[in-house]
Short mmCIF file of C-alpha atoms and ligand atoms in Angstrom, two decimals:
data_model
loop_
_atom_site.label_atom_id
_atom_site.label_comp_id
_atom_site.label_asym_id
_atom_site.label_seq_id
_atom_site.Cartn_x
_atom_site.Cartn_y
_atom_site.Cartn_z
CA MET V 1 -3.16 -1.77 38.25
CA ASN V 2 -1.04 -3.53 35.63
CA THR V 3 2.18 -1.69 34.85
CA TYR V 4 4.20 -2.09 31.66
CA ASP V 5 7.51 -0.92 30.26
CA VAL V 6 5.73 -0.32 26.94
CA VAL V 7 2.08 -0.12 25.94
CA VAL V 8 1.29 -0.11 22.23
CA ILE V 9 -2.03 1.38 21.09
CA GLY V 10 -3.17 -0.18 17.81
CA SER V 11 -2.33 -3.62 16.42
CA GLY V 12 -1.67 -2.88 12.74
CA PRO V 13 1.75 -3.60 11.19
CA GLY V 14 3.27 -0.65 13.05
CA GLY V 15 1.82 -1.62 16.42
CA TYR V 16 2.15 -5.39 16.50
CA VAL V 17 5.70 -5.33 15.12
CA ALA V 18 6.69 -2.69 17.69
CA ALA V 19 5.21 -4.88 20.44
CA ILE V 20 7.12 -7.98 19.27
CA ARG V 21 10.42 -6.10 19.09
CA CYS V 22 9.85 -4.56 22.55
CA ALA V 23 9.19 -8.03 23.97
CA GLN V 24 12.26 -9.44 22.21
CA LEU V 25 14.30 -6.73 23.87
CA GLY V 26 13.09 -7.84 27.31
CA MET V 27 10.49 -5.15 27.98
CA LYS V 28 7.18 -5.98 29.64
CA THR V 29 4.77 -5.15 26.84
CA ALA V 30 1.03 -4.79 26.29
CA ILE V 31 -0.97 -4.09 23.14
CA ILE V 32 -4.42 -2.49 22.95
CA GLU V 33 -6.70 -3.05 19.97
CA LYS V 34 -10.15 -1.59 19.54
CA TYR V 35 -11.45 -4.35 17.29
CA ALA V 36 -11.85 -8.05 18.02
CA THR V 37 -9.23 -8.99 15.41
CA LYS V 38 -5.70 -7.71 15.43
CA GLY V 39 -3.71 -6.67 12.36
CA GLY V 40 -5.19 -3.24 11.68
CA THR V 41 -6.06 -1.92 8.25
CA CYS V 42 -3.41 -3.99 6.51
CA LEU V 43 -4.58 -7.43 7.58
CA ASN V 44 -8.32 -6.77 7.89
CA VAL V 45 -9.28 -4.26 5.18
CA GLY V 46 -6.08 -3.45 3.29
CA CYS V 47 -3.03 -5.26 1.96
CA ILE V 48 -4.08 -8.84 2.63
CA PRO V 49 -7.74 -8.94 1.49
CA SER V 50 -6.94 -6.79 -1.56
CA LYS V 51 -4.15 -9.14 -2.59
CA ALA V 52 -6.39 -12.16 -2.04
CA LEU V 53 -8.99 -10.66 -4.41
CA LEU V 54 -6.32 -9.60 -6.89
CA ASP V 55 -5.02 -13.17 -6.99
CA SER V 56 -8.48 -14.76 -7.29
CA SER V 57 -9.58 -12.38 -10.04
CA HIS V 58 -6.25 -12.92 -11.83
CA HIS V 59 -6.87 -16.69 -11.88
CA TYR V 60 -10.32 -16.05 -13.37
CA GLU V 61 -8.94 -13.75 -16.04
CA ASP V 62 -6.25 -16.27 -16.92
CA ALA V 63 -8.85 -19.01 -17.23
CA VAL V 64 -11.09 -16.91 -19.47
CA LYS V 65 -8.49 -15.12 -21.56
CA HIS V 66 -5.16 -16.87 -21.42
CA PHE V 67 -5.55 -20.61 -20.81
CA ALA V 68 -6.43 -21.19 -24.46
CA GLU V 69 -3.13 -19.62 -25.62
CA HIS V 70 -1.37 -22.22 -23.49
CA GLY V 71 -3.32 -25.03 -25.08
CA ILE V 72 -5.58 -25.52 -22.08
CA GLU V 73 -9.15 -25.98 -23.18
CA LEU V 74 -11.97 -25.56 -20.72
CA THR V 75 -15.04 -27.42 -21.81
CA GLY V 76 -17.58 -26.01 -19.33
CA GLU V 77 -18.45 -22.36 -18.73
CA VAL V 78 -16.03 -20.52 -16.49
CA LYS V 79 -18.04 -18.55 -13.95
CA VAL V 80 -17.29 -16.31 -11.01
CA ASN V 81 -18.78 -17.33 -7.69
CA LEU V 82 -18.27 -14.01 -5.94
CA GLN V 83 -19.56 -15.29 -2.61
CA LYS V 84 -16.99 -18.11 -2.63
CA MET V 85 -14.24 -15.71 -3.70
CA MET V 86 -15.16 -13.43 -0.79
CA GLU V 87 -15.28 -16.40 1.60
CA ARG V 88 -11.79 -17.43 0.54
CA LYS V 89 -10.58 -13.84 1.08
CA ALA V 90 -12.20 -13.85 4.54
CA SER V 91 -10.46 -17.09 5.44
CA VAL V 92 -7.09 -15.72 4.32
CA VAL V 93 -7.71 -12.68 6.53
CA GLU V 94 -8.76 -14.91 9.44
CA GLN V 95 -5.67 -17.10 9.19
CA THR V 96 -3.45 -14.02 9.04
CA THR V 97 -5.06 -12.16 11.94
CA LYS V 98 -5.01 -15.31 14.08
CA GLY V 99 -1.31 -15.45 13.33
CA ILE V 100 -0.92 -12.12 15.14
CA ASP V 101 -2.65 -13.53 18.25
CA PHE V 102 -0.21 -16.44 18.10
CA LEU V 103 2.75 -14.04 17.85
CA MET V 104 1.48 -11.98 20.79
CA ASP V 105 1.16 -15.10 22.95
CA LYS V 106 4.52 -16.47 21.81
CA ASN V 107 6.22 -13.23 22.81
CA LYS V 108 4.29 -12.99 26.12
CA ILE V 109 2.66 -9.71 25.17
CA ASP V 110 -0.54 -8.91 27.11
CA SER V 111 -3.48 -8.11 24.82
CA TYR V 112 -6.32 -5.79 25.74
CA GLN V 113 -9.40 -5.34 23.58
CA GLY V 114 -11.00 -1.91 23.67
CA GLU V 115 -10.34 1.71 22.80
CA GLY V 116 -7.20 3.07 24.40
CA SER V 117 -7.24 6.69 25.56
CA PHE V 118 -4.69 8.66 27.52
CA LYS V 119 -5.62 9.80 31.02
CA ASP V 120 -2.19 11.41 31.35
CA LYS V 121 1.36 10.73 30.11
CA THR V 122 1.65 7.36 31.86
CA HIS V 123 -1.90 6.08 32.28
CA ILE V 124 -4.09 4.63 29.56
CA GLU V 125 -7.74 3.82 29.98
CA ILE V 126 -9.17 0.95 27.94
CA THR V 127 -12.90 1.00 27.22
CA ASN V 128 -14.41 -2.18 25.85
CA GLU V 129 -17.57 -2.59 23.75
CA LYS V 130 -19.72 -2.92 26.86
CA GLY V 131 -18.41 0.40 28.15
CA GLU V 132 -16.35 -1.24 30.91
CA THR V 133 -13.07 0.48 31.65
CA GLU V 134 -9.69 -0.55 32.96
CA THR V 135 -6.61 1.60 33.45
CA ILE V 136 -3.06 0.43 32.92
CA GLU V 137 0.24 2.16 33.55
CA ALA V 138 2.87 2.63 30.86
CA LYS V 139 6.43 3.87 31.29
CA HIS V 140 6.53 4.30 27.51
CA SER V 141 3.72 4.24 24.96
CA ILE V 142 3.70 3.77 21.23
CA ILE V 143 0.78 5.25 19.31
CA ALA V 144 0.05 3.13 16.22
CA THR V 145 -3.57 4.02 15.58
CA GLY V 146 -3.22 4.14 11.80
CA SER V 147 -5.56 5.74 9.32
CA LYS V 148 -9.06 5.64 7.84
CA PRO V 149 -10.23 6.34 4.26
CA SER V 150 -10.71 10.04 3.64
CA SER V 151 -13.27 11.57 1.36
CA LEU V 152 -14.04 14.87 -0.33
CA PRO V 153 -16.29 17.32 1.53
CA PHE V 154 -19.12 16.96 -0.99
CA ILE V 155 -19.10 13.14 -1.10
CA THR V 156 -21.41 11.24 1.23
CA ILE V 157 -20.11 7.72 1.63
CA ASP V 158 -23.35 5.72 1.94
CA LYS V 159 -21.41 2.43 2.09
CA GLU V 160 -23.93 0.92 -0.38
CA ARG V 161 -23.30 2.54 -3.75
CA ILE V 162 -20.84 5.25 -2.83
CA ILE V 163 -18.13 3.29 -1.11
CA THR V 164 -14.54 3.26 0.13
CA SER V 165 -11.98 0.50 -0.20
CA THR V 166 -13.38 -1.15 2.95
CA GLU V 167 -16.77 -1.81 1.30
CA ALA V 168 -15.16 -2.60 -2.07
CA LEU V 169 -13.46 -5.57 -0.42
CA LYS V 170 -16.81 -7.18 0.40
CA LEU V 171 -19.25 -6.37 -2.41
CA LYS V 172 -22.03 -8.89 -2.91
CA GLU V 173 -22.22 -8.37 -6.67
CA VAL V 174 -19.88 -7.38 -9.47
CA PRO V 175 -20.71 -3.78 -10.42
CA LYS V 176 -21.88 -3.17 -13.95
CA HIS V 177 -19.98 0.09 -14.13
CA LEU V 178 -17.61 0.99 -11.31
CA LEU V 179 -16.60 4.64 -11.21
CA VAL V 180 -13.33 5.00 -9.32
CA ILE V 181 -12.38 8.43 -8.03
CA GLY V 182 -8.59 8.53 -7.75
CA GLY V 183 -5.97 6.86 -9.90
CA GLY V 184 -3.66 5.98 -7.02
CA VAL V 185 -2.59 2.58 -5.78
CA ILE V 186 -5.80 1.48 -4.05
CA GLY V 187 -8.15 2.71 -6.80
CA LEU V 188 -6.15 0.95 -9.51
CA GLU V 189 -5.81 -2.32 -7.59
CA LEU V 190 -9.50 -2.58 -6.69
CA GLY V 191 -10.52 -1.24 -10.11
CA GLN V 192 -8.56 -4.06 -11.72
CA VAL V 193 -10.18 -6.68 -9.48
CA TYR V 194 -13.68 -5.71 -10.67
CA LYS V 195 -12.58 -5.15 -14.26
CA ARG V 196 -11.35 -8.73 -14.38
CA LEU V 197 -14.60 -9.96 -12.86
CA GLY V 198 -16.59 -8.29 -15.63
CA ALA V 199 -17.31 -4.70 -14.56
CA GLU V 200 -16.81 -1.71 -16.78
CA VAL V 201 -14.34 0.47 -14.87
CA THR V 202 -13.72 4.20 -15.29
CA VAL V 203 -11.01 5.90 -13.27
CA ILE V 204 -11.44 9.63 -12.75
CA GLU V 205 -8.22 11.35 -11.69
CA TYR V 206 -7.55 14.99 -10.85
CA MET V 207 -3.90 14.92 -11.97
CA ASP V 208 -2.83 14.46 -15.59
CA ARG V 209 -1.55 10.94 -14.90
CA ILE V 210 -2.29 7.94 -12.73
CA LEU V 211 0.18 7.14 -9.92
CA PRO V 212 1.23 10.79 -9.88
CA THR V 213 3.99 10.34 -7.29
CA MET V 214 5.77 7.55 -9.17
CA ASP V 215 8.16 7.90 -12.12
CA SER V 216 6.16 9.19 -15.09
CA ALA V 217 7.45 6.33 -17.29
CA GLN V 218 5.62 3.94 -14.97
CA SER V 219 2.37 5.94 -15.16
CA LYS V 220 2.61 5.92 -18.94
CA GLU V 221 3.30 2.20 -19.24
CA LEU V 222 0.62 1.15 -16.76
CA THR V 223 -1.96 3.43 -18.41
CA LYS V 224 -1.14 1.84 -21.76
CA VAL V 225 -1.51 -1.69 -20.40
CA LEU V 226 -4.66 -0.99 -18.40
CA LYS V 227 -6.24 0.66 -21.45
CA LYS V 228 -5.44 -2.53 -23.38
CA GLN V 229 -7.33 -4.34 -20.62
CA LYS V 230 -10.23 -1.96 -21.42
CA MET V 231 -10.08 0.13 -18.28
CA LYS V 232 -11.13 3.72 -19.01
CA PHE V 233 -9.42 6.85 -17.73
CA ALA V 234 -10.60 10.43 -17.33
CA LEU V 235 -7.40 12.27 -16.39
CA SER V 236 -7.21 15.97 -15.41
CA HIS V 237 -10.82 15.77 -14.22
CA GLN V 238 -11.83 17.47 -11.00
CA VAL V 239 -14.82 15.76 -9.45
CA THR V 240 -17.34 18.33 -8.21
CA SER V 241 -20.28 16.19 -7.12
CA VAL V 242 -21.25 12.59 -6.50
CA GLU V 243 -24.88 11.59 -6.18
CA ASN V 244 -26.69 8.31 -5.62
CA THR V 245 -30.00 8.85 -7.39
CA GLY V 246 -31.35 5.48 -6.35
CA ASP V 247 -31.08 4.07 -9.88
CA GLU V 248 -27.50 5.05 -10.51
CA VAL V 249 -24.52 6.99 -9.28
CA VAL V 250 -23.85 10.23 -11.10
CA ILE V 251 -20.49 11.95 -10.87
CA LYS V 252 -19.97 15.45 -12.22
CA ALA V 253 -16.46 16.64 -12.96
CA LYS V 254 -14.70 19.54 -14.64
CA ASP V 255 -12.27 18.66 -17.40
CA LYS V 256 -9.04 20.55 -18.22
CA LYS V 257 -10.95 23.19 -20.20
CA GLY V 258 -13.46 23.75 -17.41
CA ASN V 259 -16.28 21.89 -19.20
CA GLU V 260 -18.63 19.87 -17.03
CA VAL V 261 -18.54 16.15 -17.73
CA GLU V 262 -20.95 13.57 -16.33
CA PHE V 263 -20.17 9.94 -15.49
CA LYS V 264 -22.85 7.39 -14.70
CA GLY V 265 -22.38 4.02 -13.09
CA ASP V 266 -23.89 1.77 -10.45
CA TYR V 267 -21.07 2.07 -7.88
CA CYS V 268 -18.64 4.85 -7.02
CA LEU V 269 -15.43 3.88 -5.23
CA ALA V 270 -13.82 6.91 -3.58
CA CYS V 271 -10.07 6.39 -3.30
CA VAL V 272 -8.88 9.89 -2.59
CA GLY V 273 -6.42 9.06 0.16
CA ARG V 274 -6.41 8.20 3.83
CA ARG V 275 -6.37 10.37 6.93
CA PRO V 276 -4.54 9.76 10.19
CA TYR V 277 -6.79 8.29 12.88
CA THR V 278 -6.61 9.68 16.40
CA GLU V 279 -10.27 9.80 17.42
CA GLY V 280 -10.89 8.64 20.97
CA LEU V 281 -7.18 8.64 21.79
CA LYS V 282 -7.39 11.80 23.94
CA ALA V 283 -3.81 12.62 22.94
CA GLU V 284 -4.17 16.07 24.52
CA ASN V 285 -4.41 14.53 28.02
CA ALA V 286 -0.83 13.29 27.59
CA GLY V 287 0.44 16.48 25.98
CA VAL V 288 0.80 14.79 22.58
CA LYS V 289 0.48 17.37 19.79
CA LEU V 290 -1.02 16.87 16.34
CA ASN V 291 0.11 18.85 13.28
CA GLU V 292 -2.14 20.79 10.91
CA ARG V 293 -2.80 17.60 8.89
CA GLY V 294 -4.08 15.77 11.95
CA GLN V 295 -0.96 13.59 12.12
CA ILE V 296 0.80 12.98 15.42
CA GLU V 297 3.81 15.24 15.40
CA VAL V 298 7.11 13.41 15.94
CA ASN V 299 10.81 14.27 15.93
CA GLU V 300 13.57 12.24 14.24
CA GLN V 301 13.38 9.62 17.01
CA LEU V 302 9.62 9.34 16.30
CA GLN V 303 9.10 10.77 19.76
CA THR V 304 5.98 12.89 20.27
CA SER V 305 5.78 16.14 22.23
CA ALA V 306 5.51 13.91 25.33
CA SER V 307 9.00 12.43 25.71
CA ASN V 308 7.88 8.94 26.88
CA ILE V 309 5.36 8.56 24.03
CA TYR V 310 6.30 7.60 20.48
CA ALA V 311 4.22 7.21 17.31
CA VAL V 312 4.62 5.09 14.17
CA GLY V 313 2.93 4.22 10.88
CA ASP V 314 0.04 5.89 9.08
CA VAL V 315 -0.73 8.16 12.01
CA ILE V 316 2.52 10.10 11.47
CA LYS V 317 4.03 11.77 8.41
CA GLY V 318 5.40 9.81 5.48
CA ALA V 319 4.25 7.10 3.09
CA MET V 320 1.18 5.18 4.23
CA LEU V 321 2.64 1.73 3.77
CA ALA V 322 2.64 -1.35 5.95
CA HIS V 323 6.39 -1.97 5.63
CA LYS V 324 7.16 1.67 6.51
CA ALA V 325 5.01 1.24 9.65
CA GLU V 326 6.88 -1.99 10.49
CA GLU V 327 10.31 -0.38 10.11
CA GLU V 328 9.16 2.40 12.41
CA GLY V 329 7.81 -0.10 14.94
CA VAL V 330 11.23 -1.77 15.16
CA PHE V 331 12.97 1.62 15.20
CA VAL V 332 10.96 2.88 18.17
CA ALA V 333 11.31 -0.37 20.16
CA GLU V 334 15.08 -0.28 19.71
CA THR V 335 15.22 3.44 20.54
CA ILE V 336 13.32 2.86 23.80
CA ALA V 337 15.79 0.05 24.57
CA GLY V 338 18.65 2.54 24.23
CA GLN V 339 19.89 1.39 20.83
CA LYS V 340 20.67 3.69 17.90
CA PRO V 341 18.62 2.32 14.99
CA HIS V 342 18.29 3.97 11.57
CA ILE V 343 15.67 4.12 8.83
CA ASP V 344 16.54 5.30 5.33
CA TYR V 345 13.19 6.66 4.14
CA ASN V 346 14.61 7.06 0.62
CA LEU V 347 14.82 3.27 0.44
CA ILE V 348 11.26 2.38 1.40
CA PRO V 349 9.94 0.74 -1.77
CA GLY V 350 6.53 1.56 -3.22
CA VAL V 351 4.52 -1.16 -4.95
CA VAL V 352 1.26 -1.38 -6.90
CA TYR V 353 -0.13 -4.92 -7.14
CA THR V 354 -1.96 -4.55 -10.43
CA TRP V 355 -0.88 -6.88 -13.20
CA PRO V 356 1.61 -5.96 -14.45
CA GLU V 357 2.91 -4.91 -11.07
CA VAL V 358 4.62 -1.56 -10.52
CA ALA V 359 7.50 -1.08 -8.09
CA SER V 360 9.86 1.75 -7.24
CA VAL V 361 12.64 2.73 -4.91
CA GLY V 362 14.73 5.88 -4.60
CA LYS V 363 14.40 8.99 -6.69
CA THR V 364 12.19 9.31 -9.75
CA GLU V 365 13.50 10.97 -12.90
CA GLU V 366 11.27 13.97 -12.15
CA GLN V 367 12.83 14.34 -8.68
CA LEU V 368 16.38 14.13 -10.09
CA LYS V 369 15.56 16.81 -12.65
CA GLU V 370 14.06 19.04 -9.99
CA ALA V 371 17.15 18.58 -7.80
CA LYS V 372 19.27 19.43 -10.89
CA LEU V 373 21.31 16.25 -10.50
CA THR V 374 23.01 14.79 -13.54
CA TYR V 375 22.12 11.17 -14.08
CA LYS V 376 22.19 8.29 -16.56
CA VAL V 377 19.22 6.17 -17.54
CA GLY V 378 19.30 2.47 -18.36
CA GLN V 379 16.01 0.93 -19.41
CA PHE V 380 15.25 -2.61 -20.51
CA PRO V 381 11.90 -3.89 -21.78
CA MET V 382 10.42 -7.06 -20.27
CA ARG V 383 9.41 -8.26 -23.73
CA ALA V 384 13.07 -8.90 -24.59
CA LEU V 385 13.39 -11.53 -21.84
CA GLY V 386 13.07 -15.24 -22.54
CA ARG V 387 11.23 -15.62 -19.21
CA SER V 388 8.60 -13.07 -20.23
CA ARG V 389 8.00 -14.74 -23.54
CA ALA V 390 7.69 -18.15 -21.87
CA SER V 391 5.00 -16.86 -19.49
CA GLY V 392 3.38 -14.42 -21.90
CA ASP V 393 3.89 -11.49 -19.50
CA ILE V 394 5.67 -9.17 -21.87
CA ASP V 395 4.53 -5.73 -20.66
CA GLY V 396 6.76 -3.40 -18.70
CA PHE V 397 10.38 -2.50 -18.16
CA VAL V 398 13.10 -1.97 -15.60
CA LYS V 399 14.57 1.51 -15.47
CA ILE V 400 17.70 2.33 -13.50
CA LEU V 401 18.78 5.88 -12.78
CA SER V 402 22.39 6.30 -11.72
CA ASP V 403 24.61 9.25 -10.88
CA ALA V 404 26.33 10.55 -14.03
CA THR V 405 29.68 10.90 -12.26
CA THR V 406 29.84 8.15 -9.65
CA ASP V 407 27.43 5.65 -11.26
CA GLU V 408 25.73 5.15 -7.84
CA VAL V 409 22.18 3.89 -8.30
CA LEU V 410 19.76 6.69 -7.37
CA GLY V 411 16.44 5.16 -8.32
CA VAL V 412 14.98 1.98 -9.78
CA HIS V 413 11.53 1.89 -11.35
CA MET V 414 9.83 -1.17 -12.70
CA VAL V 415 6.64 -2.31 -14.36
CA GLY V 416 6.12 -6.00 -15.08
CA ALA V 417 5.45 -9.48 -13.82
CA ARG V 418 6.64 -10.06 -10.25
CA VAL V 419 8.38 -6.68 -9.93
CA ALA V 420 6.88 -6.37 -6.42
CA ASP V 421 9.43 -9.04 -5.50
CA LEU V 422 12.17 -7.87 -7.88
CA ILE V 423 12.35 -4.45 -6.23
CA ALA V 424 14.03 -6.09 -3.22
CA GLU V 425 17.19 -6.50 -5.31
CA ALA V 426 17.23 -2.78 -6.03
CA VAL V 427 16.68 -1.94 -2.34
CA THR V 428 19.57 -4.21 -1.32
CA ALA V 429 21.84 -2.75 -3.97
CA MET V 430 21.01 0.82 -2.99
CA GLU V 431 21.35 0.08 0.75
CA PHE V 432 24.94 -0.98 -0.02
CA ARG V 433 25.32 2.04 -2.32
CA ALA V 434 25.97 -0.11 -5.38
CA SER V 435 26.80 1.41 -8.74
CA ALA V 436 24.88 0.39 -11.84
CA GLU V 437 28.04 -1.35 -12.98
CA ASP V 438 28.11 -3.40 -9.73
CA ILE V 439 24.64 -4.74 -10.53
CA SER V 440 25.53 -5.32 -14.16
CA ARG V 441 28.46 -7.56 -13.15
CA MET V 442 26.40 -9.81 -10.84
CA SER V 443 25.16 -13.10 -12.23
CA HIS V 444 21.38 -13.29 -12.53
CA ALA V 445 19.76 -16.69 -13.01
CA HIS V 446 18.45 -17.41 -16.49
CA PRO V 447 15.64 -17.35 -17.42
CA THR V 448 14.20 -14.97 -14.80
CA TYR V 449 12.48 -11.60 -14.76
CA ALA V 450 15.45 -10.45 -12.64
CA GLU V 451 17.61 -10.50 -15.75
CA ALA V 452 15.85 -7.26 -16.70
CA VAL V 453 17.51 -5.63 -13.67
CA LYS V 454 20.95 -6.72 -14.85
CA GLU V 455 20.21 -5.62 -18.42
CA ALA V 456 18.93 -2.21 -17.29
CA ALA V 457 22.12 -1.83 -15.23
CA LEU V 458 24.17 -2.77 -18.30
CA ALA V 459 22.22 -0.19 -20.30
CA ALA V 460 22.93 2.46 -17.63
CA THR V 461 26.68 1.84 -17.85
CA GLU V 462 27.85 2.69 -21.35
CA ASN V 463 24.79 1.26 -23.04
CA ARG V 464 26.03 -2.34 -22.74
CA ALA V 465 22.66 -4.16 -22.62
CA LEU V 466 23.18 -7.54 -24.28
CA HIS V 467 19.73 -8.67 -25.33
CA ILE V 468 18.34 -5.63 -27.10
P1 FAD B 501 -3.32 0.39 10.87
O1 FAD B 501 -3.01 -0.81 10.10
O2 FAD B 501 -4.37 1.31 10.37
O3 FAD B 501 -3.70 -0.10 12.34
C1 FAD B 501 -4.16 0.76 13.33
C2 FAD B 501 -4.92 -0.04 14.36
O4 FAD B 501 -5.13 0.78 15.51
C3 FAD B 501 -6.30 -0.48 13.91
O5 FAD B 501 -6.47 -1.86 14.14
C4 FAD B 501 -7.26 0.33 14.78
O6 FAD B 501 -8.45 -0.36 15.08
C5 FAD B 501 -6.43 0.52 16.03
N1 FAD B 501 -6.83 1.68 16.83
C6 FAD B 501 -7.04 2.95 16.41
N2 FAD B 501 -7.31 3.75 17.45
C7 FAD B 501 -7.28 2.96 18.55
C8 FAD B 501 -7.46 3.20 19.94
N3 FAD B 501 -7.71 4.43 20.41
N4 FAD B 501 -7.37 2.16 20.78
C9 FAD B 501 -7.10 0.91 20.33
N5 FAD B 501 -6.90 0.62 19.04
C10 FAD B 501 -6.98 1.63 18.16
N6 FAD B 501 0.31 -1.03 2.36
C11 FAD B 501 1.32 -1.75 1.85
O7 FAD B 501 2.46 -1.58 2.27
N7 FAD B 501 1.09 -2.69 0.88
C12 FAD B 501 -0.14 -2.92 0.37
O8 FAD B 501 -0.31 -3.77 -0.50
C13 FAD B 501 -1.22 -2.16 0.88
N8 FAD B 501 -2.45 -2.34 0.40
C14 FAD B 501 -3.49 -1.63 0.93
C15 FAD B 501 -4.76 -1.83 0.41
C16 FAD B 501 -5.84 -1.14 0.91
C17 FAD B 501 -7.21 -1.37 0.35
C18 FAD B 501 -5.63 -0.21 1.99
C19 FAD B 501 -6.78 0.55 2.57
C20 FAD B 501 -4.36 0.01 2.50
C21 FAD B 501 -3.28 -0.70 1.97
N9 FAD B 501 -1.98 -0.50 2.44
C22 FAD B 501 -0.95 -1.21 1.90
C23 FAD B 501 -1.68 0.47 3.52
C24 FAD B 501 -1.52 -0.24 4.86
O9 FAD B 501 -2.67 -0.97 5.15
C25 FAD B 501 -1.23 0.76 5.96
O10 FAD B 501 -0.12 1.56 5.58
C26 FAD B 501 -0.89 0.06 7.27
O11 FAD B 501 -1.96 -0.75 7.68
C27 FAD B 501 -0.56 1.08 8.36
O12 FAD B 501 -0.27 0.40 9.52
P2 FAD B 501 -0.47 1.08 10.95
O13 FAD B 501 0.02 0.07 11.94
O14 FAD B 501 0.11 2.43 10.96
O15 FAD B 501 -2.05 1.30 11.12
#
């Protein structure tokens, strides 16, 4: 029987990163993945394919709507070849997942394909597609089995017309009218893909705003911009039924006043969240407890109720984000190696890859109000930047919230071009506990979108913004 210092179950960003770090730290490491390709949700049916389609559809939209403004005239008809777009996406996914195999080999990590299930605290059985089994021994294990799309009890996902994000990433036609249930990150990103490709898109959201966990200024700005792009929103609508009649999909919902409203389309994309995935793991055989939400219960060291077994990523509490899973993978590897790592969960950024992009770190204004903290706000609009005018991407803003007494930056919230990348500056600044004035006194290259960060910091410290 093969014996390992660490066995990782699941090869998503949490699992494969944990395996690499364990191997770097000199531990004999194995990784088990159920599917033929490694990379988990993120690489196969999440972050990477969705960004590939967002980029492709963005190019199309630019060609149709914006090239002319730049003096670029297209003489022929600009058409979408959805099959080719999907093939390109598939090849991006393939290159990326193959990269994980390369990294496993490079780090001398043994890979097993099959479903991993605990026989006891130190033995894991791997069952492959043919039903063949093999048992390996693990001094320590890391559970990184991730999550799956969740649904509402009355929705039957038929994977044809009533679909989740997984099917939405491989549609064979552009819907005529895509009804999206849920105005969160995934619904908005995939909604925008199909909007750009020509679908009518209606987002039905239970809360009174999209992106309900982000700063409300961001929800407001993105709603305004997406409405300009002709996306439709039904906010404060509680979906009560979804039916595929054969000819169309009919969604019934109750509005704020309790009136029943009907939506008709040809596809319904249910984006109502994701649930932790532990099926087949037989966690109970190892004494690993789940909480009432089905997540693996962990302590501050991300250790489960079995002391030699840890868990990371979507399968435990916290934001369901690839980079959060990665941080936890490194954290657990270093903890097993006897180090004392640290994760500041307040500084895990959140990003929405619509265009304009949306990015956040730290506390929102709503959270500061609720905590009764006194704070200052500095906000700077993207439209006032030379860089924005040059590119034509004028929507959005950077908003900095800093402590009223110490000026320490408490939260940074952005909407605009390339803010998914800009947020890294805010994370760095906050990691080093910078004040708004610190940021305002750092030179930012001109002309860049990053100048909005400096200007917002200037605005937060005695209203000193220079270009507005
Ligand atoms: P996963 O990536 O879910 O990986 C778990 C792996 O474990 C899977 O490969 C699964 O097959 C395997 N597994 C499960 N059980 C077993 C078992 N018993 N034996 C063996 N293998 C098993 N996050 C971002 O940060 N940025 C984004 O832009 C982003 N975009 C997204 C877009 C979409 C459409 C979706 C759906 C998600 C997106 N996410 C994004 C979220 C991100 O994909 C997840 O947070 C991330 O993949 C979680 O990583 P993980 O390692 O915890 O689990």
